[in-house]
Every structure is written in C-alpha cells, then in structure tokens.
Short mmCIF file of C-alpha atoms in Angstrom, two decimals:
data_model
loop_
_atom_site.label_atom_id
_atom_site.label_comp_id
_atom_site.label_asym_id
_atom_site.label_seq_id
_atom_site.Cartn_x
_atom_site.Cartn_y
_atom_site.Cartn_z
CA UNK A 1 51.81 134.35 85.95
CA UNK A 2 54.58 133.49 88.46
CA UNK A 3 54.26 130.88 91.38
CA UNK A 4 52.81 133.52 93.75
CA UNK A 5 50.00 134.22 91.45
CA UNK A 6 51.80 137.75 90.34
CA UNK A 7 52.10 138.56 86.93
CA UNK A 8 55.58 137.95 85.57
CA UNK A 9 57.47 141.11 84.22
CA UNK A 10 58.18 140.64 80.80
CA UNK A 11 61.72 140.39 79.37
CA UNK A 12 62.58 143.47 77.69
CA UNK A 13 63.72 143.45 74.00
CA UNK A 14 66.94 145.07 74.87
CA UNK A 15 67.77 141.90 77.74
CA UNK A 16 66.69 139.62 75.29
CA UNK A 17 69.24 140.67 72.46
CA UNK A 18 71.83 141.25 75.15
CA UNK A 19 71.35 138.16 76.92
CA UNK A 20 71.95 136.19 73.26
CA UNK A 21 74.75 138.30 71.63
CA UNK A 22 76.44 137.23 75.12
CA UNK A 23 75.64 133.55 74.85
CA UNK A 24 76.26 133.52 71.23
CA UNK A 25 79.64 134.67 71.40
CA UNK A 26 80.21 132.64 74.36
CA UNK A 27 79.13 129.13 71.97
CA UNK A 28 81.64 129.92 69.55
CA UNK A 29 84.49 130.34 71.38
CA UNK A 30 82.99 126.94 73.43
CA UNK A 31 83.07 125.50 70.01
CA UNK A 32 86.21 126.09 68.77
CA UNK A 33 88.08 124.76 72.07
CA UNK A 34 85.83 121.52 71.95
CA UNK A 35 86.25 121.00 68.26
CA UNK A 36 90.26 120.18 68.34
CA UNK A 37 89.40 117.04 70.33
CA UNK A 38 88.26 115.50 67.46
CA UNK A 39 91.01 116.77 64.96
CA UNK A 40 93.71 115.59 67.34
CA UNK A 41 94.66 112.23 65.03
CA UNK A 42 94.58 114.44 61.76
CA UNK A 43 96.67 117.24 63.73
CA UNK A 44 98.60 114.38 64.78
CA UNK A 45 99.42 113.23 61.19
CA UNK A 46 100.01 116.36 59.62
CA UNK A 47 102.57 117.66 61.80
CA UNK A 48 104.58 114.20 62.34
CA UNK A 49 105.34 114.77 66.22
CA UNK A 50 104.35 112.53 69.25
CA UNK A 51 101.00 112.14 70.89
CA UNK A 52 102.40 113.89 73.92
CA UNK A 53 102.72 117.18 72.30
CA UNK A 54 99.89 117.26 70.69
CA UNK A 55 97.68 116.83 73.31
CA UNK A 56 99.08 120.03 74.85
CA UNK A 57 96.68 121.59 72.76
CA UNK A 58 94.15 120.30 74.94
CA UNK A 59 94.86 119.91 78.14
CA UNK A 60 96.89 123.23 78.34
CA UNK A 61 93.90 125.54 77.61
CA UNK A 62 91.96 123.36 80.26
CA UNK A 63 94.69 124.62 83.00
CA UNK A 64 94.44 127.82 81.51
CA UNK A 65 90.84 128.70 81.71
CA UNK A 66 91.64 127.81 85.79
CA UNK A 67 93.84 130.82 85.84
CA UNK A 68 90.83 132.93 84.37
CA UNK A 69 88.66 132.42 87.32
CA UNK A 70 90.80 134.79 89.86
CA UNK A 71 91.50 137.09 86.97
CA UNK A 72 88.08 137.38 85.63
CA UNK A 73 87.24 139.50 88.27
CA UNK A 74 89.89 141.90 87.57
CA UNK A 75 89.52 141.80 84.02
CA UNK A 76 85.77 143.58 84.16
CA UNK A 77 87.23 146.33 85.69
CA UNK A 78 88.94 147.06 82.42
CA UNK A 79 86.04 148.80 81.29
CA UNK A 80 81.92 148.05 80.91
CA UNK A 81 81.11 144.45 80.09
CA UNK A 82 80.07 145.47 76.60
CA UNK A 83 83.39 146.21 75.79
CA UNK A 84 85.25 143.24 77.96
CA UNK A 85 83.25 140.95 75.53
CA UNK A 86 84.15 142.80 72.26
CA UNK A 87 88.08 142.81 73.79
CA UNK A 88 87.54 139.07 74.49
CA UNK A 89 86.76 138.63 70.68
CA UNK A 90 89.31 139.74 69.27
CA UNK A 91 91.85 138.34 71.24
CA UNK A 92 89.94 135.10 70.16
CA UNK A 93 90.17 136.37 66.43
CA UNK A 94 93.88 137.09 66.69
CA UNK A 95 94.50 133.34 68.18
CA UNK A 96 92.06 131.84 65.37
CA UNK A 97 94.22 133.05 62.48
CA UNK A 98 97.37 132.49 64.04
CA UNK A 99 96.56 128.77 64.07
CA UNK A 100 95.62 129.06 60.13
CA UNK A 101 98.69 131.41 58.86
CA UNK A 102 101.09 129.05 60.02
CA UNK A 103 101.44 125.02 59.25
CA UNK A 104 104.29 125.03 62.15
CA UNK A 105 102.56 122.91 65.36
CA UNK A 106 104.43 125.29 67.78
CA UNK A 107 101.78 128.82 66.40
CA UNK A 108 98.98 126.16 66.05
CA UNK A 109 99.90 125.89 69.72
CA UNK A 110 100.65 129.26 70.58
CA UNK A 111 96.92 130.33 68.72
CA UNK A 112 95.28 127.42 70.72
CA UNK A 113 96.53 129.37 74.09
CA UNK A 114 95.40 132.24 72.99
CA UNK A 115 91.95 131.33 72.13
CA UNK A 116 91.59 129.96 75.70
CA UNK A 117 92.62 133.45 77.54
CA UNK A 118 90.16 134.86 75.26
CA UNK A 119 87.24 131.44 76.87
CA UNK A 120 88.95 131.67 79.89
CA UNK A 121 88.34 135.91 80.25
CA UNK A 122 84.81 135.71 79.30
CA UNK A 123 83.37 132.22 80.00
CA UNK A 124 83.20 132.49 83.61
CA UNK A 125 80.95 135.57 84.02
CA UNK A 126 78.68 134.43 81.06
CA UNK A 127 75.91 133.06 83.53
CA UNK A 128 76.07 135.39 86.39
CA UNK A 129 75.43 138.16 83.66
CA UNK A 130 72.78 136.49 81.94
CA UNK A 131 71.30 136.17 85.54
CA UNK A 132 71.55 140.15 85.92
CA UNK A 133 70.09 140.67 82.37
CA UNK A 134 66.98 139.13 82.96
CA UNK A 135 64.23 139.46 85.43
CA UNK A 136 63.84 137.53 88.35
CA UNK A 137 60.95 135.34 87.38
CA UNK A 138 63.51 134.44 84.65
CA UNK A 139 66.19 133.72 87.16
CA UNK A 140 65.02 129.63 87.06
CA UNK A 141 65.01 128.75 83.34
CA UNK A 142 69.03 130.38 83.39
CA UNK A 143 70.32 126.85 84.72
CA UNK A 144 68.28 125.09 82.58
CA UNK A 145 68.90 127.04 79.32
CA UNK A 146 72.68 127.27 80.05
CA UNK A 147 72.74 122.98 80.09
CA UNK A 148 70.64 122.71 76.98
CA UNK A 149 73.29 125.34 75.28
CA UNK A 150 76.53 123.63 76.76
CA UNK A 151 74.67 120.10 75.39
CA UNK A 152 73.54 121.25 71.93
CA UNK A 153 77.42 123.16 71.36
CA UNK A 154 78.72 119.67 72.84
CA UNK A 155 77.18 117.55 69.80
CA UNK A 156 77.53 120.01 67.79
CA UNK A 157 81.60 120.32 67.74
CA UNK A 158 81.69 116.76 67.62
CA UNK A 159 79.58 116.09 64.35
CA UNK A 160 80.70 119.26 62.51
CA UNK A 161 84.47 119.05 63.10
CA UNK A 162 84.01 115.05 62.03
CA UNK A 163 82.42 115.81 58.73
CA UNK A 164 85.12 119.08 57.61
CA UNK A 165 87.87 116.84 58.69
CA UNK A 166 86.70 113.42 56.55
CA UNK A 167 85.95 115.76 53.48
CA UNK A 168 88.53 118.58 53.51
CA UNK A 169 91.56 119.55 56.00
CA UNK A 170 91.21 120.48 59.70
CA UNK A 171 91.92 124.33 58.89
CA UNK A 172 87.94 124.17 57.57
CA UNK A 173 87.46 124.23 60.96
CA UNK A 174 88.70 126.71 62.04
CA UNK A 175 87.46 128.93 58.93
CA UNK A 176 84.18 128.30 59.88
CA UNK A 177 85.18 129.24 63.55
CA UNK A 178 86.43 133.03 62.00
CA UNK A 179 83.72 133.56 60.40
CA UNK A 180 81.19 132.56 63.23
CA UNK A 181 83.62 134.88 65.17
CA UNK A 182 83.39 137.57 62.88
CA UNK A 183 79.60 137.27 62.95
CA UNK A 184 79.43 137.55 66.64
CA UNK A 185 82.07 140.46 66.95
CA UNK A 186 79.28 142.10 64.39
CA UNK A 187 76.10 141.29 66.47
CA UNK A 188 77.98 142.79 68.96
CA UNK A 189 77.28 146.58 67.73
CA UNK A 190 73.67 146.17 69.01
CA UNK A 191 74.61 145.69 72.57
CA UNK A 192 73.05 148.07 74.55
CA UNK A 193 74.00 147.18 77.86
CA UNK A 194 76.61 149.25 79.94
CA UNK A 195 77.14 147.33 83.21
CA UNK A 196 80.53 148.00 85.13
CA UNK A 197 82.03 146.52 87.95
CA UNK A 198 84.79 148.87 89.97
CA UNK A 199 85.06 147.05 93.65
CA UNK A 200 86.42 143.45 92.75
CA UNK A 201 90.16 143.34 93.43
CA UNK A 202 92.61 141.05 91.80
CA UNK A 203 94.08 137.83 93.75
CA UNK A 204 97.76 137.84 93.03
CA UNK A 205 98.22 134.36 94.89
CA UNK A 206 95.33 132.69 93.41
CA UNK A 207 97.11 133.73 89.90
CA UNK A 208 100.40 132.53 90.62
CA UNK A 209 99.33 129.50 91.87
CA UNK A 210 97.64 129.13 88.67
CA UNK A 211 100.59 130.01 86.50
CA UNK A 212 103.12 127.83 88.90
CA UNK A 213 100.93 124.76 88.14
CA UNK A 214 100.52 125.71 84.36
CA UNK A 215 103.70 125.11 84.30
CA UNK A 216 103.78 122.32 85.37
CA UNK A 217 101.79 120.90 83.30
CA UNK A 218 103.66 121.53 80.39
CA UNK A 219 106.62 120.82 81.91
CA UNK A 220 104.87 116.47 82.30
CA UNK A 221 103.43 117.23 79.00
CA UNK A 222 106.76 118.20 77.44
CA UNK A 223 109.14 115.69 78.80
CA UNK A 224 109.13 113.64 75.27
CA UNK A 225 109.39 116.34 73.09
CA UNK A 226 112.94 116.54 72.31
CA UNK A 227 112.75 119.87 70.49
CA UNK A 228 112.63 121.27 73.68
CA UNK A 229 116.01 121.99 75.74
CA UNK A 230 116.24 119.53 78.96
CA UNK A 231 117.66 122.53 80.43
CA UNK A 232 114.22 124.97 79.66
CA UNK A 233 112.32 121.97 81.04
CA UNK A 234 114.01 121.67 84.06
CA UNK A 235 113.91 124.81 84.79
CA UNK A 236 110.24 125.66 84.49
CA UNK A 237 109.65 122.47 86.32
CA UNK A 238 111.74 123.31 89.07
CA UNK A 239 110.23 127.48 88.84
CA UNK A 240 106.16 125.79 88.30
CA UNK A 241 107.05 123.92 91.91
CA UNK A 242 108.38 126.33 93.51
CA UNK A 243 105.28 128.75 92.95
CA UNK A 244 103.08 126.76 94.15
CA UNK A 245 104.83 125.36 97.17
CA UNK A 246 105.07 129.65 97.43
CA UNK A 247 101.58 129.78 97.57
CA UNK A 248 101.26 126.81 99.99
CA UNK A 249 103.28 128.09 102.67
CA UNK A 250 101.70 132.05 102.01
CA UNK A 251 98.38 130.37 103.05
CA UNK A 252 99.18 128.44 105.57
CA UNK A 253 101.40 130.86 107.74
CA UNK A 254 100.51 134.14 106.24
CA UNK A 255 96.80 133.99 105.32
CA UNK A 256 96.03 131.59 108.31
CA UNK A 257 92.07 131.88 108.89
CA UNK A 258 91.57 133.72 105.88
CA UNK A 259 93.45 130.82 103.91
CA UNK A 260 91.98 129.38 100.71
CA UNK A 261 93.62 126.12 101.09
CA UNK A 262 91.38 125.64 104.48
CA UNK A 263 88.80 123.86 103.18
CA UNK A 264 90.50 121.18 102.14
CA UNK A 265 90.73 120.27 105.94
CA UNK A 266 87.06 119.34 105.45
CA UNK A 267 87.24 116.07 104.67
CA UNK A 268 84.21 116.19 102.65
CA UNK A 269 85.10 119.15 100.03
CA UNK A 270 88.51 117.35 99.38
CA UNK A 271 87.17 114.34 98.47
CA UNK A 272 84.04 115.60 96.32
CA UNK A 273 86.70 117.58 94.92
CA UNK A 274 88.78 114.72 93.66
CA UNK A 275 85.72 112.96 92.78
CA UNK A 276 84.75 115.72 90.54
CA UNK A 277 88.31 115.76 89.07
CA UNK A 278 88.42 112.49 88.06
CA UNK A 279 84.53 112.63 86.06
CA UNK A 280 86.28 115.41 84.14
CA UNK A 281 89.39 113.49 83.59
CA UNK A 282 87.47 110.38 82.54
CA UNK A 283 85.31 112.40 79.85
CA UNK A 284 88.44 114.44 78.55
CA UNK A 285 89.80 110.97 78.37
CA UNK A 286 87.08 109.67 75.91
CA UNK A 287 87.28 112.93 74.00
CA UNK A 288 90.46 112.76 73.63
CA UNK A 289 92.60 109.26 74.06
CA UNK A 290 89.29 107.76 72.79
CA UNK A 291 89.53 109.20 69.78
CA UNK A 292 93.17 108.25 68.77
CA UNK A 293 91.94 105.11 70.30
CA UNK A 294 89.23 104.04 67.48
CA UNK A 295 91.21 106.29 64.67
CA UNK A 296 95.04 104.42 64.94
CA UNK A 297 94.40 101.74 67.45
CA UNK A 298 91.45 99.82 65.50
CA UNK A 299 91.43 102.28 62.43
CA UNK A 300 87.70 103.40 62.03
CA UNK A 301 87.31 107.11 59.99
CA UNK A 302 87.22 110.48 61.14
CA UNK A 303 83.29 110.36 60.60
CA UNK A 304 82.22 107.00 62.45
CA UNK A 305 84.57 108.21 65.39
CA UNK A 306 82.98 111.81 65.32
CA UNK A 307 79.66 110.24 65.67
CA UNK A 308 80.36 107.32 68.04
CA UNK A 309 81.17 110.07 70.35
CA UNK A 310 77.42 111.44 70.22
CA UNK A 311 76.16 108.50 72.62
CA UNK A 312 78.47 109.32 75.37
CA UNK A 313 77.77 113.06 75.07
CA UNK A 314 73.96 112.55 75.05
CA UNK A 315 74.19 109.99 77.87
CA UNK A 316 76.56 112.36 80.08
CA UNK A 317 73.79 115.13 79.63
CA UNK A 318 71.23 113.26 80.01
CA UNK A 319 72.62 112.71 83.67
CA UNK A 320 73.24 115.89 84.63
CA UNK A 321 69.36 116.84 83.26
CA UNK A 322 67.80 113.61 84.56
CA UNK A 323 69.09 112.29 86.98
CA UNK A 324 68.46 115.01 90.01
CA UNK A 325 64.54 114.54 89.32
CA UNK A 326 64.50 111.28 89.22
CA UNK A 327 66.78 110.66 92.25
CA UNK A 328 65.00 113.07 94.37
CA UNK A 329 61.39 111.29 93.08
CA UNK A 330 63.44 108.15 94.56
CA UNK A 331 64.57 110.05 97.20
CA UNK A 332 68.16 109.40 97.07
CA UNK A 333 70.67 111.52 98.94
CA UNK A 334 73.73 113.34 96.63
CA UNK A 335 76.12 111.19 98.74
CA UNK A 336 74.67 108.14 97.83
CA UNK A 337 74.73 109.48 94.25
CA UNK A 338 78.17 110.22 94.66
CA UNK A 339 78.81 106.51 95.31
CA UNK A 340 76.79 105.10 92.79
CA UNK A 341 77.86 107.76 89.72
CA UNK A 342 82.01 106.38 91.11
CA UNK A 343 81.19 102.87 90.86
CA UNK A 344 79.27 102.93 87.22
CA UNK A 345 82.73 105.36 86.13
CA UNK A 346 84.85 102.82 87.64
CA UNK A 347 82.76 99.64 86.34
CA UNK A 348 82.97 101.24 82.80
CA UNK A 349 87.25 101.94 82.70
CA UNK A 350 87.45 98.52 83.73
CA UNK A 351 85.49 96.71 81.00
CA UNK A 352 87.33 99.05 79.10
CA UNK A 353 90.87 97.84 79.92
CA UNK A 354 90.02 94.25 79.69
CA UNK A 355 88.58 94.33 76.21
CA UNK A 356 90.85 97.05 74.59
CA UNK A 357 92.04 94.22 72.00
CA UNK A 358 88.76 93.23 70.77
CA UNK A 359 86.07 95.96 70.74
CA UNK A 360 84.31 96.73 68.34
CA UNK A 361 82.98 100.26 67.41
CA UNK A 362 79.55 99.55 69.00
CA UNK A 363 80.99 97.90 71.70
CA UNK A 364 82.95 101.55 72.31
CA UNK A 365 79.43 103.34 72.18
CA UNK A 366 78.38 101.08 74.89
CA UNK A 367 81.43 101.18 77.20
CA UNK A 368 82.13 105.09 76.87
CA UNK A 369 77.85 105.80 77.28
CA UNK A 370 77.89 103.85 80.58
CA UNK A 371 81.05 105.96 81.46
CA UNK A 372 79.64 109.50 80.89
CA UNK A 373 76.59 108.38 82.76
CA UNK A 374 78.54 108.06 86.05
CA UNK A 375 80.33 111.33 85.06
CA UNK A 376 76.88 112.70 84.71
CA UNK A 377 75.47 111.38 87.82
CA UNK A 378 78.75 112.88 89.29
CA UNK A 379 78.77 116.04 87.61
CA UNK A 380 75.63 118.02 89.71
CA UNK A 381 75.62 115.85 92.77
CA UNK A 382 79.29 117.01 93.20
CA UNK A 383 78.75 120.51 93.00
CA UNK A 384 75.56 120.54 95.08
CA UNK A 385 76.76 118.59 97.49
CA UNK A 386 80.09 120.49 98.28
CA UNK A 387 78.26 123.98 98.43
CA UNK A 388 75.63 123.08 100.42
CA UNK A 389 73.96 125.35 102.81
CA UNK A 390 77.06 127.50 101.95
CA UNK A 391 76.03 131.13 100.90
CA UNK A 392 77.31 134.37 100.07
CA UNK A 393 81.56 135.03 99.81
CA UNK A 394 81.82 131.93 101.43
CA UNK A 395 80.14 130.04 98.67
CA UNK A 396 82.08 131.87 95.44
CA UNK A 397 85.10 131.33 97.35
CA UNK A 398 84.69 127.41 97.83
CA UNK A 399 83.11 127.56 94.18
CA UNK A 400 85.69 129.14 92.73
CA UNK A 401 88.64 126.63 94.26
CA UNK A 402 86.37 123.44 93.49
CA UNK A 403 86.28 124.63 89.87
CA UNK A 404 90.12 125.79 89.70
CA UNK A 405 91.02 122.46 91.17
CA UNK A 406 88.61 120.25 88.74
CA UNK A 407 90.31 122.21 85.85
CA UNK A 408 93.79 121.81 86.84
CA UNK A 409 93.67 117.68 88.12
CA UNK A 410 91.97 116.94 85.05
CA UNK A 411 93.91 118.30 82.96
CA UNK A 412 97.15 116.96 84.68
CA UNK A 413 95.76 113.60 84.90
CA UNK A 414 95.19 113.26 80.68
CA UNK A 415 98.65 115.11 80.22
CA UNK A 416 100.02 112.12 82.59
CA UNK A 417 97.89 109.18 80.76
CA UNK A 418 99.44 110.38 77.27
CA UNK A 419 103.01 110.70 78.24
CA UNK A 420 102.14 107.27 79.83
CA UNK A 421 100.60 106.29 75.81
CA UNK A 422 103.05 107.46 74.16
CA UNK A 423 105.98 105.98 75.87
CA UNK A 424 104.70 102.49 76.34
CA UNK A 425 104.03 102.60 72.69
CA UNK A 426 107.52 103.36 71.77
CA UNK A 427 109.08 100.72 74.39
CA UNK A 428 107.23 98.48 72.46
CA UNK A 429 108.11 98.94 69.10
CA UNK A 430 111.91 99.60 70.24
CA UNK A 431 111.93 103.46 69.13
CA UNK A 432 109.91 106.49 68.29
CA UNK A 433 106.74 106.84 66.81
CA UNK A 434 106.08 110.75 65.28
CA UNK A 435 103.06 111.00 64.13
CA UNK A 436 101.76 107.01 64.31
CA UNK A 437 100.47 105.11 67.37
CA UNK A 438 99.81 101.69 65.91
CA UNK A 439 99.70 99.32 69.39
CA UNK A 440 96.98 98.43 71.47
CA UNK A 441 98.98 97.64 74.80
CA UNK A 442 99.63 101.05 75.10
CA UNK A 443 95.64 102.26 75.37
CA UNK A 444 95.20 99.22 77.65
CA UNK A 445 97.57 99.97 79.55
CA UNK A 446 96.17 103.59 79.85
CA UNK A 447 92.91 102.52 80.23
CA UNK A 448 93.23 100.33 82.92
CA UNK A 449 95.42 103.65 84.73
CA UNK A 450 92.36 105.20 84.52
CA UNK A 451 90.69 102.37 85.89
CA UNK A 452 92.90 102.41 88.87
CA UNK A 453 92.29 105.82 89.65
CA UNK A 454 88.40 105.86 89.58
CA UNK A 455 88.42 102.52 91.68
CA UNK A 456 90.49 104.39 94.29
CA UNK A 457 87.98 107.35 94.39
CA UNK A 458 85.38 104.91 94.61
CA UNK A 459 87.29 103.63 97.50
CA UNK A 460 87.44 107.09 99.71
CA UNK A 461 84.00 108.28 98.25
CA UNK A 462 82.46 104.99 99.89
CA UNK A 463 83.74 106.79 103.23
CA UNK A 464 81.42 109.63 103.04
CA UNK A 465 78.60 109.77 105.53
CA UNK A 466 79.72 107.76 107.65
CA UNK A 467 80.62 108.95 111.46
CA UNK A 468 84.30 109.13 111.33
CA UNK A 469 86.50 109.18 108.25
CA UNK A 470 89.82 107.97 108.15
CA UNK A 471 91.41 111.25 108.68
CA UNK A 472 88.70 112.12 111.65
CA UNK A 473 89.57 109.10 113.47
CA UNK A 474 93.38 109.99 113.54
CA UNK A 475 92.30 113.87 114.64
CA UNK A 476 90.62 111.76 117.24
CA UNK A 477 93.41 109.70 118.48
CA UNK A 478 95.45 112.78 118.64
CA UNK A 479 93.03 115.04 120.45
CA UNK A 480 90.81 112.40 122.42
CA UNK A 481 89.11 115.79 124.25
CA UNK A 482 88.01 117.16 120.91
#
C-alpha cells in the first residue's frame, strides 16, 4: 500500500533486471575510477616520475566526466539506451587493457582517459533512467538506493584496491576490474529495455568550454613534467584560455537572456557553487594527497592507509544520509547548514596544517572524519539549496552548470595543491624528486593552502541570508532607484 491508501503497482521482473544490469555496470566503472586513488604512491614508485604527473590520472578524468554532461544528451541519440550502455562498455574495456598492456605511465594515462569518457557517457543518465524503469511508487527509494550504492562502491574501492596492492602489484586491480567488466558487458544480453531519445540536441558551447578548460588543466598539471615540450604547453595553455574566454564573450553578447553564465549574477548560486567546489576539492584532497601523505610522508603501508580512509568515507556518508533528518527534526535552515558544514571543513584543514609533523595514524582518522563530515553536511544542503523552488528546463539547466562547475574547480584546485607539493618538496631538498616525496613541509604547506581556501568560503558563505551582500550593496550604490 502507498501513502494514499492505493495499492502499489508492483515492479515488473523485466524493470527489476534492467534497473540492476544498469546500476551494476554503472558500479564498476565507479570502481575502477575511485580505486587509482589509492594506488597513486605504488603508481608513483613504479614509474619513477613526479607527483604532479601522476595525479593527472585523477584529476583529469574528474574534468572530463564535466564535459560528459552536455554531451550525454547527444550521445543517447546514438541509438536505444540498451545499446549506449553496451557501447559505453566497451569503450571502458578498451581503456582497461590499455592501462595493463603497457608499463609506460603515458598509455596508463591515455587508458585512464578513456575509462572516464566511457563514466563520463553513461554515469550521468544512470538515475534519471532508473527513475523511468520503475514505477512511481518506486520513484522515492531511487535517491535513497542510489546513496547506499555510491557509499557501499566508496568503501569498497578503498579496502579492495588496499589489500591487491599490499599483496601483489596494482595491475590486480585492474584485472579484477576486466573481468567485473566482462561480467557486466555479459549480463547485459538480458536487457530488455528499448528506450530512445531523438529530440535532445547537442550544446556545442557547453562542450568547448569543457574541452578549453580541460586543457587547462593539464596544461597547470603538466608544467613540471619536463618530458613535455614548453612549446606544446604553451600552446595548449594559451588555445585552453582562449576557448573559454570564447565561450565567455558568446554568452554574454550573443546568448544574452538565454546565457548560461547568468546565474552566476545570483549571488547566491555562485557562492553555493564555490562552496560545493571546495567540499569536493577537500575530499579529493584526502583521497588523494592524503594518501601519499601517510604512505611517504610518515611511511604507514598500503593496507593501514587503505583502511584509515574508511572513517572519513563512512563519516562523509553518514552526512549526506543523516544529517537532512536530523537538521530538519532541529529545524535548521540549509543556509545555516551551509555555514556550519564550512566552518567544521575549515576547522578540520587547519588542525591539519598545524600538526602535519606529528600525527599519528589515528590522529589522521580523526582529523580527515571531522573533515568529510562538513563535506557531508555540505554535500545535500548545497544542492538543495541552489535548486530550490526551481523546476523544469530551468532546473536541469542550473543543475547541470552547478555540477560542471563542482567537477571542473575541484579538480583544478588538487591539480594546483600538487604542483604546489611537488615543487616545495624539491626547493627543499635542492633538486628533483621522481618517484619519492620524503618532506613534511611540503604537505603542510599544502594543507594549510587548503586551509586558506575553505576559511575564505567560510568567509563569503557567512554572507548568505543576510539583506544585502557585498555585491548587492555595490548594485545599490550604482542604481540607488533599483
């Protein structure tokens, strides 16, 4: 029985296998671009090259899946989604054994990218077609299902990747990712479902604006790897800016009321925006910095880093699932969530840069759990609060640039902080360091950048709510009639 006292349709058998041959698949591809976070020392090691490069593998697939969201749409057109999803597979096959035929970091690299187009293509849509799958009395338990997935695939390609990596070689990995692979391109055969989607059209701006700041991102991530003409970087930095100042000036004088970029002269969805940004950048951070953190800066194993991560995780999810029913049983408002989720993310960073010469692997549990619990607090008051009483094209619009932007500042902002690592480390030791990051000064000095930047977007979220903003009162100086 539903709410209204109606009997509740049943789920089909058909929806049901549909619904978890999609959300299968979609777990092991979510796997597989978690799981590198925690190989990133032994990746390190193996190949011999700086920190800076390395963590391409990361934070490039992050900007990446941004450029999926405009093309997503586009992609489904392609054909029913049955057949998108199988296509999405084996692209993520093909970039899977890529990154185990070769030993070379620059295919590992190249199969990494490829493995997010594959994420990037299909993660997007997963929920929404869930959602259509399944019957409307079903339509509640979606949200809640899709966090207990995300949370469970979370702990899971922390542990798993921890223990293959202390016992064998990081390629295990990634065998165990073909095979899961395989097995889902398999289950796939018993899809039944034929859905299409003809009438979405393909945003050519949104796309290059995607691909200019890509590029740009490698272009900061790349400007210590010396394998790399000057010349190439240059030249893609110069193109990456140039694209999106292109797109900039398109909306603005082209586009006009129709322009994307005109929400961000709501004062509000710029700085929830931001906000949101930063939680992401903060847990990428732990995931990723972190880790090299307690592996080369105080030298604890593969396996005890793997699991110290499992706090954080389970605190950060624990947010998101907890803490809207237990702030609304408080009744406390998403903006004063807001507040209180930046000041716990920047009270954690800070005890974080002031003890980053003397904590101890517990001490790390603590410091990164009460971190991911602002990021949690963050996480759904964010998005709630910058879509509210939105609806319709107006709301996947908004959505869709809230989520590009996340993706792309976050992933900017970790490329930044290890270029940042890697070169204080190797000022300090009076030359280079491939393969090895040995001091502590340089993660202080990192963490306590991070610090910085969450105590500054404490600073401007503290001005929501209130009458006039900063940037209101100058409109008002300006325009006293308005």
């Amino acid at each position: 029985m539903d709410k209204s006292g109606h009997k509740a349709k049943p789920i089909a058998k058909s929806e049901s296998i549909n619904a978890i041959v999609f959300v299968s698949g979609m777990v092991v591809m979510l796997f597989s671009m978690l799981a590198t976070m925690v190989m990133l020392p032994d990746i390190l090691r193996v190949n011999d090259i700086g920190i800076a490069s390395v963590q391409l593998v990361n934070t490039i697939p992050v900007a990446l899946i941004a450029i999926m969201y405009p093309i997503g749409s586009a992609w489904l057109r392609l054909g029913s989604v049955r057949r998108m999803y199988q296509i999405s597979l084996l692209i993520f096959l093909v970039g899977t054994v890529l990154m185990l035929a070769s030993k070379a970091f620059a295919w590992i690299f190249v199969g990494k990218i490829i493995q997010a187009v594959s994420f990037g293509l299909f993660f997007p849509i997963v929920i929404p077609l869930v959602r259509v799958l399944l019957p409307n009395n079903y339509q509640g338990y979606v949200g809640i299902g899709r966090k207990i997935v995300i949370s469970v695939t979370f702990g899971l390609s922390i542990i798993i990747p921890g223990i293959l990596v202390s016992v064998a070689d990081w390629r295990f990995v990634y065998y165990l990712v073909l095979a899961l692979a395989v097995l889902a391109l398999v289950t796939s055969i018993w899809l039944t479902t034929e859905l299409e989607v003809h009438k979405l059209n393909l945003d050519w701006y949104s796309i290059l604006l995607s691909i200019g700041f890509l590029g740009f991102v490698w272009s900061v991530g790349s400007s210590l790897v010396k394998a790399v003409p000057l010349e190439v970087k240059t030249l893609v930095f110069i193109g990456s800016l140039l694209l999106i100042i292109g797109y900039i000036i398109y909306n603005q004088y082209v586009l006009k009321q129709k322009s994307s970029l005109r929400v961000f002269l709501n004062v509000k969805f710029s700085v929830l925006t931001f906000n949101s940004a930063v939680a992401a950048m903060s847990m990428m951070a732990v995931l990723t910095i972190g880790v090299l953190y307690l592996e080369q800066g105080l030298h604890y194993s593969v396996f005890l880093t793997s699991l110290s991560l499992i706090p954080s995780v389970a605190v950060f999810f624990g947010g998101v699932f907890f803490g809207t029913k237990l702030s609304n049983k408080l009744k406390i408002s998403r903006l004063t969530k807001n507040k209180i989720g930046s000041a716990i993310l920047a009270t954690g960073w800070l005890i974080m840069a002031i003890f980053a010469s003397s904590l101890n692997l517990v001490a790390f549990i603590v410091i990164s759990s009460l971190i991911e619990l602002g990021h949690g607090i963050l996480a759904i008051a964010n998005r709630k609060e910058v879509l509210h009483k939105q609806k319709g094209a107006t709301r996947r619009k908004n959505r869709q640039t809230f989520d590009q932007c996340t993706f792309y500042l976050a992933s900017l902002g970790v490329t930044v902080l290890t270029v940042l690592l890697q070169q204080i480390t190797e000022s300090e030791v009076g030359g280079t360091l491939p393969g090895t990051l040995a001091s502590l000064s340089g993660y202080r000095a990192v963490f306590f950048i991070i610090f910085v930047i969450t105590i500054f977007n404490w600073a401007i979220t503290m001005m929501l709510g209130h009458p006039l903003t900063f940037i209101e009162t100058l409109r008002s100086k300006n325009h006293p009639n308005k």
